[in-house]
């Protein structure tokens, strides 16, 4: 078969004007050209020859020196062929730019530098059809092209000067490092402008100096602490500057030295540092001193730091030339928008890049869709945004979670080079080439994860069903090997879930499961996690070899007499990866188990309701009247957005009634219009256990949204006069709204919701709470019980995140990024039950409720329901 590839694409650097011609690389496996290059590029030429031989499945491609004497693929830099480089304005493309073009008897790969030439080789191989999707070699795709012809005319340079996706906690084994390094090169990661902006004060003045020289360190609360440096101290300034200059002296190729403060807070409060200013002023003041000294001796060198955490704010003074700043996308302790922050720092004189968080395993636990990289479309839009803002380098943390986030990592590597590439075409490239005949079910699996659905037994069952169908369709051994890795990940998720189901305790801290069952499930999960280490399926080192392990497996500590040394033995009981035969057995067992746990699993379609809220009683009175004279239920919330209607020109008196004498009304509330615009805010307080009142002035008619500001042990019911009133119960972490967290709902106190006409099924999620069980009942107006079930809600992650939120308050980062697992019930709508009001009853504690694919609103009484117009 003759393969003719025609490529003529406009990339970042533009396109050369001449039309390309077809160049023959191989015919029936026989090379039709040599590879010509200079001696210093010989190893790269051999690398290309090796890949082309794999593609053509034939003879080895001959190598020759420049100039070539026969049809040849020419690998050359500007220094090798200066006249040709000048003719094609190669210098305009910068250090990493290149030209790839075909002419009669020539396929030119011309670049300014060896790094650019390396990029050109792998760009050529990409055009041929080679892919390195994930780091593990199983995910390498080499097409079969015995006859290979190419017509190409590319002129490219990267959008970001440095592009680095790196593992949080590092690559813990040599195998993982080798795989990562190869993936890094083949996907054109790295760059000519290597950013160095990590935490560094300790490098120049280590903590070990504190005992001898406490005056070098920060004065915090009247006492010297080894947290940060006392940047106003002349000796500190001298030692930091000399340390940086010494780094450049000892490492001539080093382009940038970091002057980033140590992680965390604790900035100096001495008179000299207070005179300099805020933590941001202190950090940039020292950076300016260092940059002046560096530029005086090394005019082309830089110092780098982050705009991060306590020094997120731009300083009050100009930033010296030679200071490079990476602005972080998390830990942003500033009221500025990201765009405002970037523009102000740039206007002060600094060059600016981005420091991102594709996956922090502490935030995601390597669950599907829980990390930014696991949601490729969302991630792609952020990359384009940073490029539009003029941020010219890209560093990002990642995890070793290649099955869940690998498509995102590969997509990001392509977009870091060229943000104009089409996301959908790239994703289609991945599904089609990585899975072949099994592409459709695997696309379905990854698209579900990519929507950021919460991990749940429902979602796991659907993923297992997709994988089973993929196995039935696949016949390529490489595709089957990739499916095996996906199966291993799903089995790990099953073990993760099984441990979580038993590792529960009540509100008094007492285990509610058999200790031996907890121990057995923990052992299974830890052993299997260890076995996956060298595959990069999950970040095994993070999960079982760091301090995180004690948080995740906290239930073990509650077992009388448990010794953590037992877990060390579990990590060494089995270290080899599962075999293909073992993986297939596990898949069958996983399918059986999930069918037992989740007899019914429906898709979340993602239907959204955005219409104007209207009283249901005005549009579907019959559905309301079907409930007769039911009593209005109490509604005590720890958090929840209350939406209500006012006719305007009203002074609305609201009473906060605390749940009981243990709760305190101490709340900062905000009032918004239905469109989200805030129109008022304030505080309401009372003594513990006592009610409090406030007055809202509502001048305009319409629907208002009140965030009452209730919180942990500040649960209360808001007493409204009779009116249309509902609480929102959608996906809070996606909408930027407070979740509906009910404090202690009871089965005899139902809340009501509307199921639109034509609805065939929907999903109810219980995200947190229960300690550990919740009982849920769904009932129709005629008394029929559609579903009654005792469920597990919340998990160890929700406890960890809750503690983080209470410890750090508004500065807590984990709650901003974590996507908590959920218990999700698939509900089939009985015939005639659509277009009706349903009752939801719960017996639980601090449970978060979410409704999917129906209007996400609950009311105390059917007559109070507000429903979006497009939900009627």
CSV table of N, CA and C in Angstrom, one decimal, residues 483-533:
chain,number,residue,atom,x,y,z
A,483,UNK,N,-5.3,-2.0,27.0
A,483,UNK,CA,-6.5,-2.3,27.7
A,483,UNK,C,-6.2,-3.0,29.0
A,484,UNK,N,-5.1,-3.8,29.1
A,484,UNK,CA,-4.7,-4.5,30.3
A,484,UNK,C,-4.4,-3.4,31.4
A,485,UNK,N,-3.6,-2.4,30.9
A,485,UNK,CA,-3.3,-1.4,31.9
A,485,UNK,C,-4.5,-0.6,32.4
A,486,UNK,N,-5.4,-0.3,31.5
A,486,UNK,CA,-6.7,0.3,32.0
A,486,UNK,C,-7.4,-0.6,32.9
A,487,UNK,N,-7.4,-1.9,32.7
A,487,UNK,CA,-8.0,-2.9,33.6
A,487,UNK,C,-7.4,-2.9,34.9
A,488,UNK,N,-6.0,-2.8,35.0
A,488,UNK,CA,-5.3,-2.7,36.2
A,488,UNK,C,-5.7,-1.5,37.0
A,489,UNK,N,-5.9,-0.4,36.3
A,489,UNK,CA,-6.3,0.8,37.0
A,489,UNK,C,-7.7,0.7,37.6
A,490,UNK,N,-8.6,0.1,36.8
A,490,UNK,CA,-10.0,-0.1,37.3
A,490,UNK,C,-10.0,-1.1,38.5
A,491,UNK,N,-9.1,-2.1,38.4
A,491,UNK,CA,-9.1,-3.0,39.6
A,491,UNK,C,-8.5,-2.2,40.8
A,492,UNK,N,-7.6,-1.4,40.6
A,492,UNK,CA,-7.0,-0.6,41.7
A,492,UNK,C,-8.2,0.3,42.3
A,493,UNK,N,-9.0,0.9,41.4
A,493,UNK,CA,-10.1,1.7,41.9
A,493,UNK,C,-11.1,0.8,42.7
A,494,UNK,N,-11.3,-0.4,42.2
A,494,UNK,CA,-12.2,-1.3,42.9
A,494,UNK,C,-11.7,-1.6,44.3
A,495,UNK,N,-10.3,-1.8,44.5
A,495,UNK,CA,-9.7,-2.1,45.8
A,495,UNK,C,-9.8,-0.8,46.6
A,496,UNK,N,-9.6,0.3,46.0
A,496,UNK,CA,-9.7,1.6,46.7
A,496,UNK,C,-11.1,1.8,47.3
A,497,UNK,N,-12.1,1.4,46.5
A,497,UNK,CA,-13.5,1.5,46.9
A,497,UNK,C,-13.8,0.5,48.0
A,498,UNK,N,-13.3,-0.7,47.9
A,498,UNK,CA,-13.6,-1.7,48.9
A,498,UNK,C,-13.0,-1.4,50.2
A,499,UNK,N,-11.8,-0.9,50.2
A,499,UNK,CA,-11.2,-0.4,51.5
A,499,UNK,C,-12.0,0.7,52.1
A,500,UNK,N,-12.4,1.6,51.2
A,500,UNK,CA,-13.1,2.8,51.7
A,500,UNK,C,-14.5,2.4,52.3
A,501,UNK,N,-15.1,1.4,51.8
A,501,UNK,CA,-16.4,1.0,52.3
A,501,UNK,C,-16.4,0.4,53.7
A,502,UNK,N,-15.2,-0.1,54.1
A,502,UNK,CA,-15.2,-0.7,55.5
A,502,UNK,C,-14.4,0.2,56.4
A,503,UNK,N,-13.6,1.2,55.9
A,503,UNK,CA,-12.7,2.0,56.7
A,503,UNK,C,-13.5,3.2,57.2
A,504,UNK,N,-14.6,2.9,58.0
A,504,UNK,CA,-15.5,4.0,58.5
A,504,UNK,C,-15.6,4.0,60.0
A,505,UNK,N,-15.9,5.2,60.5
A,505,UNK,CA,-16.1,5.3,61.9
A,505,UNK,C,-17.3,6.3,62.1
A,506,UNK,N,-17.9,6.2,63.3
A,506,UNK,CA,-19.0,7.1,63.5
A,506,UNK,C,-18.6,8.4,64.1
A,507,UNK,N,-19.6,9.3,64.4
A,507,UNK,CA,-19.2,10.6,64.9
A,507,UNK,C,-18.4,10.7,66.2
A,508,UNK,N,-18.4,9.5,66.8
A,508,UNK,CA,-17.6,9.5,68.1
A,508,UNK,C,-16.2,8.8,67.9
A,509,UNK,N,-15.9,8.6,66.6
A,509,UNK,CA,-14.6,8.0,66.3
A,509,UNK,C,-14.5,6.5,66.5
A,510,UNK,N,-15.6,5.8,66.6
A,510,UNK,CA,-15.6,4.4,66.8
A,510,UNK,C,-15.7,3.6,65.5
A,511,UNK,N,-14.9,2.7,65.2
A,511,UNK,CA,-15.0,1.9,64.0
A,511,UNK,C,-16.4,1.2,63.9
A,512,UNK,N,-16.9,1.2,62.7
A,512,UNK,CA,-18.2,0.5,62.5
A,512,UNK,C,-18.1,-0.8,61.7
A,513,UNK,N,-16.9,-1.1,61.3
A,513,UNK,CA,-16.7,-2.4,60.6
A,513,UNK,C,-15.7,-3.3,61.4
A,514,UNK,N,-15.7,-4.5,61.0
A,514,UNK,CA,-14.8,-5.5,61.6
A,514,UNK,C,-13.4,-5.1,61.4
A,515,UNK,N,-12.6,-5.0,62.4
A,515,UNK,CA,-11.2,-4.6,62.3
A,515,UNK,C,-10.4,-5.5,61.3
A,516,UNK,N,-10.7,-6.8,61.4
A,516,UNK,CA,-10.0,-7.7,60.5
A,516,UNK,C,-10.3,-7.4,59.0
A,517,UNK,N,-11.6,-7.1,58.8
A,517,UNK,CA,-11.9,-6.7,57.4
A,517,UNK,C,-11.2,-5.5,56.9
A,518,UNK,N,-11.1,-4.5,57.8
A,518,UNK,CA,-10.4,-3.2,57.5
A,518,UNK,C,-8.9,-3.6,57.2
A,519,UNK,N,-8.3,-4.4,58.0
A,519,UNK,CA,-6.9,-4.8,57.8
A,519,UNK,C,-6.7,-5.5,56.5
A,520,UNK,N,-7.6,-6.4,56.2
A,520,UNK,CA,-7.5,-7.2,54.9
A,520,UNK,C,-7.7,-6.3,53.7
A,521,UNK,N,-8.6,-5.4,53.7
A,521,UNK,CA,-8.8,-4.6,52.6
A,521,UNK,C,-7.7,-3.6,52.4
A,522,UNK,N,-7.1,-3.1,53.5
A,522,UNK,CA,-6.0,-2.2,53.4
A,522,UNK,C,-4.8,-3.0,52.8
A,523,UNK,N,-4.6,-4.2,53.3
A,523,UNK,CA,-3.5,-5.0,52.8
A,523,UNK,C,-3.6,-5.3,51.3
A,524,UNK,N,-4.8,-5.6,50.8
A,524,UNK,CA,-5.0,-5.8,49.4
A,524,UNK,C,-4.7,-4.6,48.6
A,525,UNK,N,-5.1,-3.4,49.0
A,525,UNK,CA,-4.9,-2.2,48.3
A,525,UNK,C,-3.4,-1.8,48.3
A,526,UNK,N,-2.8,-1.9,49.4
A,526,UNK,CA,-1.4,-1.5,49.5
A,526,UNK,C,-0.5,-2.5,48.7
A,527,UNK,N,-0.8,-3.8,48.7
A,527,UNK,CA,0.0,-4.7,47.9
A,527,UNK,C,-0.2,-4.4,46.4
A,528,UNK,N,-1.4,-4.2,46.0
A,528,UNK,CA,-1.6,-4.0,44.6
A,528,UNK,C,-1.0,-2.7,44.1
A,529,UNK,N,-1.1,-1.7,44.9
A,529,UNK,CA,-0.5,-0.4,44.6
A,529,UNK,C,1.0,-0.5,44.4
A,530,UNK,N,1.6,-1.3,45.3
A,530,UNK,CA,3.1,-1.5,45.1
A,530,UNK,C,3.4,-2.2,43.8
A,531,UNK,N,2.5,-3.2,43.4
A,531,UNK,CA,2.8,-3.9,42.2
A,531,UNK,C,2.7,-3.1,40.9
A,532,UNK,N,2.0,-2.0,41.0
A,532,UNK,CA,1.8,-1.1,39.8
A,532,UNK,C,3.0,-0.1,39.7
A,533,UNK,N,3.9,-0.1,40.6
A,533,UNK,CA,4.9,1.0,40.7
A,533,UNK,C,5.5,1.3,39.3
